[in-house]
mmCIF file with all atom_site columns, C-alpha atoms in Angstrom:
data_model
loop_
_atom_site.group_PDB
_atom_site.id
_atom_site.type_symbol
_atom_site.label_atom_id
_atom_site.label_alt_id
_atom_site.label_comp_id
_atom_site.label_asym_id
_atom_site.label_entity_id
_atom_site.label_seq_id
_atom_site.pdbx_PDB_ins_code
_atom_site.Cartn_x
_atom_site.Cartn_y
_atom_site.Cartn_z
_atom_site.occupancy
_atom_site.B_iso_or_equiv
_atom_site.pdbx_formal_charge
_atom_site.auth_seq_id
_atom_site.auth_comp_id
_atom_site.auth_asym_id
_atom_site.auth_atom_id
_atom_site.pdbx_PDB_model_num
ATOM 1   C CA . MET A 1 1   ? 16.192  -12.758 11.291  1.00 0.00 ? 1   MET A CA 1
ATOM 2   C CA . ASN A 1 2   ? 13.242  -12.112 8.971   1.00 0.00 ? 2   ASN A CA 1
ATOM 3   C CA . ARG A 1 3   ? 13.829  -12.088 5.241   1.00 0.00 ? 3   ARG A CA 1
ATOM 4   C CA . LYS A 1 4   ? 12.958  -8.739  3.731   1.00 0.00 ? 4   LYS A CA 1
ATOM 5   C CA . PRO A 1 5   ? 11.283  -8.557  0.328   1.00 0.00 ? 5   PRO A CA 1
ATOM 6   C CA . PHE A 1 6   ? 12.883  -6.673  -2.534  1.00 0.00 ? 6   PHE A CA 1
ATOM 7   C CA . LEU A 1 7   ? 11.706  -3.070  -2.536  1.00 0.00 ? 7   LEU A CA 1
ATOM 8   C CA . LEU A 1 8   ? 12.885  0.009   -4.386  1.00 0.00 ? 8   LEU A CA 1
ATOM 9   C CA . PRO A 1 9   ? 14.222  3.126   -2.631  1.00 0.00 ? 9   PRO A CA 1
ATOM 10  C CA . ASN A 1 10  ? 11.671  5.619   -1.333  1.00 0.00 ? 10  ASN A CA 1
ATOM 11  C CA . TYR A 1 11  ? 12.290  8.193   -4.111  1.00 0.00 ? 11  TYR A CA 1
ATOM 12  C CA . PHE A 1 12  ? 10.543  5.833   -6.563  1.00 0.00 ? 12  PHE A CA 1
ATOM 13  C CA . LYS A 1 13  ? 7.328   6.944   -4.824  1.00 0.00 ? 13  LYS A CA 1
ATOM 14  C CA . TRP A 1 14  ? 7.856   10.164  -6.823  1.00 0.00 ? 14  TRP A CA 1
ATOM 15  C CA . ILE A 1 15  ? 9.353   8.699   -9.994  1.00 0.00 ? 15  ILE A CA 1
ATOM 16  C CA . GLY A 1 16  ? 6.360   6.376   -10.571 1.00 0.00 ? 16  GLY A CA 1
ATOM 17  C CA . PRO A 1 17  ? 3.661   9.076   -10.489 1.00 0.00 ? 17  PRO A CA 1
ATOM 18  C CA . ALA A 1 18  ? 5.976   11.437  -12.449 1.00 0.00 ? 18  ALA A CA 1
ATOM 19  C CA . ILE A 1 19  ? 6.128   8.890   -15.299 1.00 0.00 ? 19  ILE A CA 1
ATOM 20  C CA . LEU A 1 20  ? 2.335   8.537   -15.202 1.00 0.00 ? 20  LEU A CA 1
ATOM 21  C CA . VAL A 1 21  ? 1.745   12.303  -15.254 1.00 0.00 ? 21  VAL A CA 1
ATOM 22  C CA . LEU A 1 22  ? 4.267   12.846  -18.068 1.00 0.00 ? 22  LEU A CA 1
ATOM 23  C CA . THR A 1 23  ? 2.770   10.018  -20.124 1.00 0.00 ? 23  THR A CA 1
ATOM 24  C CA . VAL A 1 24  ? -0.801  11.259  -19.724 1.00 0.00 ? 24  VAL A CA 1
ATOM 25  C CA . ALA A 1 25  ? 0.279   14.871  -20.328 1.00 0.00 ? 25  ALA A CA 1
ATOM 26  C CA . THR A 1 26  ? 2.118   13.848  -23.513 1.00 0.00 ? 26  THR A CA 1
ATOM 27  C CA . ILE A 1 27  ? -0.964  12.013  -24.802 1.00 0.00 ? 27  ILE A CA 1
ATOM 28  C CA . ILE A 1 28  ? -3.242  14.981  -24.060 1.00 0.00 ? 28  ILE A CA 1
ATOM 29  C CA . ILE A 1 29  ? -0.856  17.593  -25.515 1.00 0.00 ? 29  ILE A CA 1
ATOM 30  C CA . ALA A 1 30  ? -0.200  15.484  -28.641 1.00 0.00 ? 30  ALA A CA 1
ATOM 31  C CA . ASN A 1 31  ? -3.921  15.009  -29.093 1.00 0.00 ? 31  ASN A CA 1
ATOM 32  C CA . VAL A 1 32  ? -5.024  18.590  -28.442 1.00 0.00 ? 32  VAL A CA 1
ATOM 33  C CA . ALA A 1 33  ? -2.132  20.598  -29.864 1.00 0.00 ? 33  ALA A CA 1
ATOM 34  C CA . PHE A 1 34  ? -0.988  18.385  -32.757 1.00 0.00 ? 34  PHE A CA 1
ATOM 35  C CA . ASP A 1 35  ? -4.096  16.293  -33.400 1.00 0.00 ? 35  ASP A CA 1
ATOM 36  C CA . PHE A 1 36  ? -1.928  13.193  -33.005 1.00 0.00 ? 36  PHE A CA 1
ATOM 37  C CA . ASN A 1 37  ? -3.598  10.029  -31.747 1.00 0.00 ? 37  ASN A CA 1
ATOM 38  C CA . PHE A 1 38  ? -1.338  7.533   -29.948 1.00 0.00 ? 38  PHE A CA 1
ATOM 39  C CA . VAL A 1 39  ? -3.947  4.779   -30.163 1.00 0.00 ? 39  VAL A CA 1
ATOM 40  C CA . LYS A 1 40  ? -3.640  4.544   -33.929 1.00 0.00 ? 40  LYS A CA 1
ATOM 41  C CA . ILE A 1 41  ? 0.050   3.584   -33.883 1.00 0.00 ? 41  ILE A CA 1
ATOM 42  C CA . ILE A 1 42  ? 0.412   0.137   -32.378 1.00 0.00 ? 42  ILE A CA 1
ATOM 43  C CA . TRP A 1 43  ? 3.973   0.399   -31.057 1.00 0.00 ? 43  TRP A CA 1
ATOM 44  C CA . LEU A 1 44  ? 3.321   3.834   -29.510 1.00 0.00 ? 44  LEU A CA 1
ATOM 45  C CA . LYS A 1 45  ? 0.172   2.496   -27.868 1.00 0.00 ? 45  LYS A CA 1
ATOM 46  C CA . LEU A 1 46  ? 2.251   -0.380  -26.495 1.00 0.00 ? 46  LEU A CA 1
ATOM 47  C CA . ILE A 1 47  ? 4.879   1.994   -25.098 1.00 0.00 ? 47  ILE A CA 1
ATOM 48  C CA . VAL A 1 48  ? 2.169   4.095   -23.431 1.00 0.00 ? 48  VAL A CA 1
ATOM 49  C CA . LYS A 1 49  ? 0.697   0.967   -21.846 1.00 0.00 ? 49  LYS A CA 1
ATOM 50  C CA . ILE A 1 50  ? 4.113   -0.189  -20.621 1.00 0.00 ? 50  ILE A CA 1
ATOM 51  C CA . LEU A 1 51  ? 4.852   3.258   -19.144 1.00 0.00 ? 51  LEU A CA 1
ATOM 52  C CA . ILE A 1 52  ? 1.509   3.342   -17.322 1.00 0.00 ? 52  ILE A CA 1
ATOM 53  C CA . ALA A 1 53  ? 2.011   -0.181  -15.936 1.00 0.00 ? 53  ALA A CA 1
ATOM 54  C CA . LEU A 1 54  ? 5.608   0.665   -14.994 1.00 0.00 ? 54  LEU A CA 1
ATOM 55  C CA . SER A 1 55  ? 4.568   3.830   -13.154 1.00 0.00 ? 55  SER A CA 1
ATOM 56  C CA . PHE A 1 56  ? 2.119   1.865   -10.999 1.00 0.00 ? 56  PHE A CA 1
ATOM 57  C CA . MET A 1 57  ? 4.645   -0.885  -10.279 1.00 0.00 ? 57  MET A CA 1
ATOM 58  C CA . LEU A 1 58  ? 7.370   1.608   -9.309  1.00 0.00 ? 58  LEU A CA 1
ATOM 59  C CA . PHE A 1 59  ? 4.957   3.325   -6.912  1.00 0.00 ? 59  PHE A CA 1
ATOM 60  C CA . ILE A 1 60  ? 3.821   0.024   -5.398  1.00 0.00 ? 60  ILE A CA 1
ATOM 61  C CA . LEU A 1 61  ? 7.311   -1.429  -5.038  1.00 0.00 ? 61  LEU A CA 1
ATOM 62  C CA . ALA A 1 62  ? 8.847   1.702   -3.494  1.00 0.00 ? 62  ALA A CA 1
ATOM 63  C CA . LYS A 1 63  ? 9.656   1.624   0.201   1.00 0.00 ? 63  LYS A CA 1
ATOM 64  C CA . GLU A 1 64  ? 7.772   3.804   2.668   1.00 0.00 ? 64  GLU A CA 1
ATOM 65  C CA . LYS A 1 65  ? 9.797   6.431   4.550   1.00 0.00 ? 65  LYS A CA 1
ATOM 66  C CA . VAL A 1 66  ? 9.897   4.131   7.563   1.00 0.00 ? 66  VAL A CA 1
ATOM 67  C CA . GLU A 1 67  ? 9.602   0.536   6.498   1.00 0.00 ? 67  GLU A CA 1
ATOM 68  C CA . ASP A 1 68  ? 8.631   -1.351  9.643   1.00 0.00 ? 68  ASP A CA 1
ATOM 69  C CA . GLU A 1 69  ? 6.658   -4.466  10.550  1.00 0.00 ? 69  GLU A CA 1
ATOM 70  C CA . PHE A 1 70  ? 3.327   -2.618  10.538  1.00 0.00 ? 70  PHE A CA 1
ATOM 71  C CA . ILE A 1 71  ? 3.915   -1.441  6.967   1.00 0.00 ? 71  ILE A CA 1
ATOM 72  C CA . MET A 1 72  ? 4.927   -4.967  5.987   1.00 0.00 ? 72  MET A CA 1
ATOM 73  C CA . GLN A 1 73  ? 1.687   -6.276  7.445   1.00 0.00 ? 73  GLN A CA 1
ATOM 74  C CA . CYS A 1 74  ? -0.347  -3.647  5.548   1.00 0.00 ? 74  CYS A CA 1
ATOM 75  C CA . ARG A 1 75  ? 1.504   -4.648  2.383   1.00 0.00 ? 75  ARG A CA 1
ATOM 76  C CA . LEU A 1 76  ? 0.826   -8.323  2.982   1.00 0.00 ? 76  LEU A CA 1
ATOM 77  C CA . ARG A 1 77  ? -2.876  -7.768  3.703   1.00 0.00 ? 77  ARG A CA 1
ATOM 78  C CA . ALA A 1 78  ? -3.299  -5.573  0.628   1.00 0.00 ? 78  ALA A CA 1
ATOM 79  C CA . MET A 1 79  ? -1.553  -8.238  -1.500  1.00 0.00 ? 79  MET A CA 1
ATOM 80  C CA . ALA A 1 80  ? -3.790  -10.955 -0.055  1.00 0.00 ? 80  ALA A CA 1
ATOM 81  C CA . GLY A 1 81  ? -6.864  -8.836  -0.790  1.00 0.00 ? 81  GLY A CA 1
ATOM 82  C CA . ILE A 1 82  ? -5.775  -8.288  -4.391  1.00 0.00 ? 82  ILE A CA 1
ATOM 83  C CA . PHE A 1 83  ? -5.122  -12.017 -4.816  1.00 0.00 ? 83  PHE A CA 1
ATOM 84  C CA . ILE A 1 84  ? -8.757  -12.733 -3.911  1.00 0.00 ? 84  ILE A CA 1
ATOM 85  C CA . LEU A 1 85  ? -9.981  -9.802  -6.027  1.00 0.00 ? 85  LEU A CA 1
ATOM 86  C CA . ASN A 1 86  ? -8.111  -11.324 -8.963  1.00 0.00 ? 86  ASN A CA 1
ATOM 87  C CA . PHE A 1 87  ? -10.467 -14.318 -8.981  1.00 0.00 ? 87  PHE A CA 1
ATOM 88  C CA . PHE A 1 88  ? -13.520 -12.057 -9.157  1.00 0.00 ? 88  PHE A CA 1
ATOM 89  C CA . CYS A 1 89  ? -11.847 -9.938  -11.861 1.00 0.00 ? 89  CYS A CA 1
ATOM 90  C CA . SER A 1 90  ? -11.245 -13.089 -13.922 1.00 0.00 ? 90  SER A CA 1
ATOM 91  C CA . ILE A 1 91  ? -14.892 -14.151 -13.649 1.00 0.00 ? 91  ILE A CA 1
ATOM 92  C CA . PHE A 1 92  ? -16.140 -10.605 -14.304 1.00 0.00 ? 92  PHE A CA 1
ATOM 93  C CA . SER A 1 93  ? -13.818 -10.308 -17.287 1.00 0.00 ? 93  SER A CA 1
ATOM 94  C CA . GLU A 1 94  ? -15.222 -13.459 -18.873 1.00 0.00 ? 94  GLU A CA 1
ATOM 95  C CA . LEU A 1 95  ? -18.809 -12.379 -18.174 1.00 0.00 ? 95  LEU A CA 1
ATOM 96  C CA . THR A 1 96  ? -18.368 -8.910  -19.643 1.00 0.00 ? 96  THR A CA 1
ATOM 97  C CA . LYS A 1 97  ? -16.602 -10.262 -22.712 1.00 0.00 ? 97  LYS A CA 1
ATOM 98  C CA . THR A 1 98  ? -19.514 -12.596 -23.322 1.00 0.00 ? 98  THR A CA 1
ATOM 99  C CA . TYR A 1 99  ? -22.574 -10.598 -22.303 1.00 0.00 ? 99  TYR A CA 1
ATOM 100 C CA . CYS A 1 100 ? -21.587 -6.928  -22.257 1.00 0.00 ? 100 CYS A CA 1
ATOM 101 C CA . PRO A 1 101 ? -18.694 -6.494  -24.693 1.00 0.00 ? 101 PRO A CA 1
ATOM 102 C CA . THR A 1 102 ? -18.966 -2.732  -25.165 1.00 0.00 ? 102 THR A CA 1
ATOM 103 C CA . PHE A 1 103 ? -19.284 -1.452  -21.613 1.00 0.00 ? 103 PHE A CA 1
ATOM 104 C CA . PHE A 1 104 ? -16.690 -3.028  -19.298 1.00 0.00 ? 104 PHE A CA 1
ATOM 105 C CA . THR A 1 105 ? -14.472 -4.734  -21.843 1.00 0.00 ? 105 THR A CA 1
ATOM 106 C CA . PRO A 1 106 ? -12.033 -1.811  -22.256 1.00 0.00 ? 106 PRO A CA 1
ATOM 107 C CA . ILE A 1 107 ? -11.143 -2.234  -18.574 1.00 0.00 ? 107 ILE A CA 1
ATOM 108 C CA . PHE A 1 108 ? -11.802 -5.865  -17.724 1.00 0.00 ? 108 PHE A CA 1
ATOM 109 C CA . GLY A 1 109 ? -11.389 -7.372  -21.158 1.00 0.00 ? 109 GLY A CA 1
ATOM 110 C CA . SER A 1 110 ? -7.625  -7.066  -21.197 1.00 0.00 ? 110 SER A CA 1
ATOM 111 C CA . LEU A 1 111 ? -4.885  -8.156  -18.838 1.00 0.00 ? 111 LEU A CA 1
ATOM 112 C CA . PHE A 1 112 ? -3.548  -4.593  -18.933 1.00 0.00 ? 112 PHE A CA 1
ATOM 113 C CA . GLY A 1 113 ? -6.885  -3.147  -17.805 1.00 0.00 ? 113 GLY A CA 1
ATOM 114 C CA . VAL A 1 114 ? -7.208  -5.699  -15.023 1.00 0.00 ? 114 VAL A CA 1
ATOM 115 C CA . GLY A 1 115 ? -3.592  -5.090  -13.978 1.00 0.00 ? 115 GLY A CA 1
ATOM 116 C CA . VAL A 1 116 ? -4.060  -1.331  -13.708 1.00 0.00 ? 116 VAL A CA 1
ATOM 117 C CA . PHE A 1 117 ? -7.367  -1.791  -11.863 1.00 0.00 ? 117 PHE A CA 1
ATOM 118 C CA . GLN A 1 118 ? -5.699  -4.171  -9.403  1.00 0.00 ? 118 GLN A CA 1
ATOM 119 C CA . ALA A 1 119 ? -2.768  -1.797  -8.927  1.00 0.00 ? 119 ALA A CA 1
ATOM 120 C CA . MET A 1 120 ? -5.187  1.008   -8.083  1.00 0.00 ? 120 MET A CA 1
ATOM 121 C CA . MET A 1 121 ? -7.099  -1.265  -5.697  1.00 0.00 ? 121 MET A CA 1
ATOM 122 C CA . TYR A 1 122 ? -3.838  -2.351  -4.063  1.00 0.00 ? 122 TYR A CA 1
ATOM 123 C CA . ILE A 1 123 ? -2.780  1.275   -3.506  1.00 0.00 ? 123 ILE A CA 1
ATOM 124 C CA . THR A 1 124 ? -6.216  2.146   -2.076  1.00 0.00 ? 124 THR A CA 1
ATOM 125 C CA . THR A 1 125 ? -6.219  -0.890  0.246   1.00 0.00 ? 125 THR A CA 1
ATOM 126 C CA . PHE A 1 126 ? -2.631  -0.373  1.389   1.00 0.00 ? 126 PHE A CA 1
ATOM 127 C CA . TYR A 1 127 ? -3.111  3.287   2.305   1.00 0.00 ? 127 TYR A CA 1
ATOM 128 C CA . SER A 1 128 ? -6.501  2.598   3.931   1.00 0.00 ? 128 SER A CA 1
ATOM 129 C CA . LEU A 1 129 ? -4.821  0.024   6.164   1.00 0.00 ? 129 LEU A CA 1
ATOM 130 C CA . LYS A 1 130 ? -1.826  2.255   6.815   1.00 0.00 ? 130 LYS A CA 1
ATOM 131 C CA . LYS A 1 131 ? -3.929  5.257   7.804   1.00 0.00 ? 131 LYS A CA 1
ATOM 132 C CA . GLY A 1 132 ? -6.241  3.095   9.899   1.00 0.00 ? 132 GLY A CA 1
ATOM 133 C CA . TYR A 1 133 ? -9.373  3.659   7.802   1.00 0.00 ? 133 TYR A CA 1
ATOM 134 C CA . ALA A 1 134 ? -9.735  -0.087  7.309   1.00 0.00 ? 134 ALA A CA 1
ATOM 135 C CA . GLN A 1 135 ? -9.007  -2.961  9.669   1.00 0.00 ? 135 GLN A CA 1
ATOM 136 C CA . MET B 2 1   ? -5.508  -8.240  23.529  1.00 0.00 ? 1   MET B CA 1
ATOM 137 C CA . GLN B 2 2   ? -5.685  -5.067  25.540  1.00 0.00 ? 2   GLN B CA 1
ATOM 138 C CA . ASN B 2 3   ? -2.772  -2.676  25.656  1.00 0.00 ? 3   ASN B CA 1
ATOM 139 C CA . ASN B 2 4   ? -1.833  0.146   27.982  1.00 0.00 ? 4   ASN B CA 1
ATOM 140 C CA . LEU B 2 5   ? 0.638   1.784   25.659  1.00 0.00 ? 5   LEU B CA 1
ATOM 141 C CA . LYS B 2 6   ? -1.061  5.179   25.565  1.00 0.00 ? 6   LYS B CA 1
ATOM 142 C CA . GLU B 2 7   ? -1.308  5.415   29.373  1.00 0.00 ? 7   GLU B CA 1
ATOM 143 C CA . TYR B 2 8   ? 2.339   4.478   29.907  1.00 0.00 ? 8   TYR B CA 1
ATOM 144 C CA . ARG B 2 9   ? 3.520   6.675   27.035  1.00 0.00 ? 9   ARG B CA 1
ATOM 145 C CA . ASP B 2 10  ? 1.664   9.634   28.548  1.00 0.00 ? 10  ASP B CA 1
ATOM 146 C CA . ALA B 2 11  ? 3.119   8.792   31.948  1.00 0.00 ? 11  ALA B CA 1
ATOM 147 C CA . ALA B 2 12  ? 6.603   8.790   30.416  1.00 0.00 ? 12  ALA B CA 1
ATOM 148 C CA . GLU B 2 13  ? 5.791   12.168  28.811  1.00 0.00 ? 13  GLU B CA 1
ATOM 149 C CA . LEU B 2 14  ? 6.659   10.931  25.363  1.00 0.00 ? 14  LEU B CA 1
ATOM 150 C CA . THR B 2 15  ? 4.896   11.878  22.161  1.00 0.00 ? 15  THR B CA 1
ATOM 151 C CA . GLN B 2 16  ? 3.981   9.205   19.629  1.00 0.00 ? 16  GLN B CA 1
ATOM 152 C CA . GLU B 2 17  ? 6.756   10.529  17.392  1.00 0.00 ? 17  GLU B CA 1
ATOM 153 C CA . GLN B 2 18  ? 9.367   10.341  20.148  1.00 0.00 ? 18  GLN B CA 1
ATOM 154 C CA . LEU B 2 19  ? 8.397   6.790   21.085  1.00 0.00 ? 19  LEU B CA 1
ATOM 155 C CA . ALA B 2 20  ? 8.377   5.786   17.420  1.00 0.00 ? 20  ALA B CA 1
ATOM 156 C CA . ASP B 2 21  ? 11.906  7.172   17.012  1.00 0.00 ? 21  ASP B CA 1
ATOM 157 C CA . LYS B 2 22  ? 13.077  5.361   20.136  1.00 0.00 ? 22  LYS B CA 1
ATOM 158 C CA . VAL B 2 23  ? 11.957  1.970   18.885  1.00 0.00 ? 23  VAL B CA 1
ATOM 159 C CA . GLY B 2 24  ? 12.655  2.648   15.200  1.00 0.00 ? 24  GLY B CA 1
ATOM 160 C CA . VAL B 2 25  ? 9.145   2.443   13.754  1.00 0.00 ? 25  VAL B CA 1
ATOM 161 C CA . SER B 2 26  ? 6.778   4.927   12.128  1.00 0.00 ? 26  SER B CA 1
ATOM 162 C CA . ARG B 2 27  ? 4.362   7.082   14.126  1.00 0.00 ? 27  ARG B CA 1
ATOM 163 C CA . GLN B 2 28  ? 1.558   5.338   12.266  1.00 0.00 ? 28  GLN B CA 1
ATOM 164 C CA . SER B 2 29  ? 2.616   2.043   13.868  1.00 0.00 ? 29  SER B CA 1
ATOM 165 C CA . ILE B 2 30  ? 2.356   3.544   17.358  1.00 0.00 ? 30  ILE B CA 1
ATOM 166 C CA . ILE B 2 31  ? -1.065  5.004   16.512  1.00 0.00 ? 31  ILE B CA 1
ATOM 167 C CA . SER B 2 32  ? -2.298  1.638   15.232  1.00 0.00 ? 32  SER B CA 1
ATOM 168 C CA . ILE B 2 33  ? -0.992  -0.208  18.285  1.00 0.00 ? 33  ILE B CA 1
ATOM 169 C CA . GLU B 2 34  ? -2.598  2.297   20.653  1.00 0.00 ? 34  GLU B CA 1
ATOM 170 C CA . LYS B 2 35  ? -5.903  2.015   18.831  1.00 0.00 ? 35  LYS B CA 1
ATOM 171 C CA . GLY B 2 36  ? -5.685  -1.770  19.044  1.00 0.00 ? 36  GLY B CA 1
ATOM 172 C CA . GLN B 2 37  ? -5.726  -2.079  15.264  1.00 0.00 ? 37  GLN B CA 1
ATOM 173 C CA . TYR B 2 38  ? -2.337  -3.726  15.148  1.00 0.00 ? 38  TYR B CA 1
ATOM 174 C CA . ILE B 2 39  ? -0.784  -6.289  17.466  1.00 0.00 ? 39  ILE B CA 1
ATOM 175 C CA . PRO B 2 40  ? 3.005   -5.923  17.376  1.00 0.00 ? 40  PRO B CA 1
ATOM 176 C CA . THR B 2 41  ? 5.457   -8.798  17.083  1.00 0.00 ? 41  THR B CA 1
ATOM 177 C CA . THR B 2 42  ? 7.335   -9.995  20.132  1.00 0.00 ? 42  THR B CA 1
ATOM 178 C CA . VAL B 2 43  ? 10.414  -8.035  19.046  1.00 0.00 ? 43  VAL B CA 1
ATOM 179 C CA . LEU B 2 44  ? 8.529   -4.745  18.823  1.00 0.00 ? 44  LEU B CA 1
ATOM 180 C CA . ALA B 2 45  ? 6.635   -5.432  22.057  1.00 0.00 ? 45  ALA B CA 1
ATOM 181 C CA . LEU B 2 46  ? 9.955   -5.994  23.840  1.00 0.00 ? 46  LEU B CA 1
ATOM 182 C CA . LYS B 2 47  ? 11.404  -2.826  22.303  1.00 0.00 ? 47  LYS B CA 1
ATOM 183 C CA . LEU B 2 48  ? 8.378   -0.796  23.419  1.00 0.00 ? 48  LEU B CA 1
ATOM 184 C CA . ALA B 2 49  ? 8.593   -2.209  26.925  1.00 0.00 ? 49  ALA B CA 1
ATOM 185 C CA . LYS B 2 50  ? 12.322  -1.464  27.060  1.00 0.00 ? 50  LYS B CA 1
ATOM 186 C CA . ALA B 2 51  ? 11.809  2.095   25.812  1.00 0.00 ? 51  ALA B CA 1
ATOM 187 C CA . LEU B 2 52  ? 9.214   2.733   28.503  1.00 0.00 ? 52  LEU B CA 1
ATOM 188 C CA . LYS B 2 53  ? 11.227  0.835   31.151  1.00 0.00 ? 53  LYS B CA 1
ATOM 189 C CA . LEU B 2 54  ? 8.420   -1.632  31.732  1.00 0.00 ? 54  LEU B CA 1
ATOM 190 C CA . LYS B 2 55  ? 7.730   -5.338  31.337  1.00 0.00 ? 55  LYS B CA 1
ATOM 191 C CA . VAL B 2 56  ? 5.892   -6.550  28.248  1.00 0.00 ? 56  VAL B CA 1
ATOM 192 C CA . GLU B 2 57  ? 3.053   -7.853  30.405  1.00 0.00 ? 57  GLU B CA 1
ATOM 193 C CA . ASP B 2 58  ? 2.542   -4.344  31.831  1.00 0.00 ? 58  ASP B CA 1
ATOM 194 C CA . LEU B 2 59  ? 1.964   -3.036  28.313  1.00 0.00 ? 59  LEU B CA 1
ATOM 195 C CA . PHE B 2 60  ? 0.004   -5.906  26.811  1.00 0.00 ? 60  PHE B CA 1
ATOM 196 C CA . VAL B 2 61  ? -2.632  -7.830  28.666  1.00 0.00 ? 61  VAL B CA 1
ATOM 197 C CA . LEU B 2 62  ? -4.484  -10.883 27.405  1.00 0.00 ? 62  LEU B CA 1
ATOM 198 C CA . GLU B 2 63  ? -8.263  -10.641 27.413  1.00 0.00 ? 63  GLU B CA 1
ATOM 199 C CA . LYS B 2 64  ? -10.718 -13.432 28.161  1.00 0.00 ? 64  LYS B CA 1
ATOM 200 C CA . GLY B 2 65  ? -11.290 -14.465 24.562  1.00 0.00 ? 65  GLY B CA 1
ATOM 201 C CA . ASP B 2 66  ? -7.560  -14.600 23.687  1.00 0.00 ? 66  ASP B CA 1
#
């Protein structure tokens, strides 16, 4: 019998994005309505980053409605793609930090930025494979 | 590998959803197999053949390059 990887129940597909939406909404409302900037307070900024990362991970690790071998293969291929992308991200990160510190550094200059970018790329790749847009 | 899943599924008058339910996979899996985008494992191939009352070799045929 095949070993199945650890995955969260399907309802986390909703909990993850809900956390992301609530976090972003809170930042926007606090900024617009109360003129409160999260970025200025280090521990709040950290919490926001953790919540954003957590929301992506919950979405990625949640099971599909029907978790079969095809889905597992899509998952595996998307993971493999992101593993390769990680090498290019690392090189790009070093290059931007050195030669173009103001433009790409907010995204590729930090592990958090790279992590979120990779999570988004994973989600895009996985659903492209699942829906048959990519082979 | 060539597969005749769509032809035999149509002959059995089953929708993709019905066949997917019979073998316990998602409809997307059946679509991908029919399009030739995904080659199923032996277990799933056997399940599909059983659901359509066929032999695996009726459903899946090796091509020259395989």
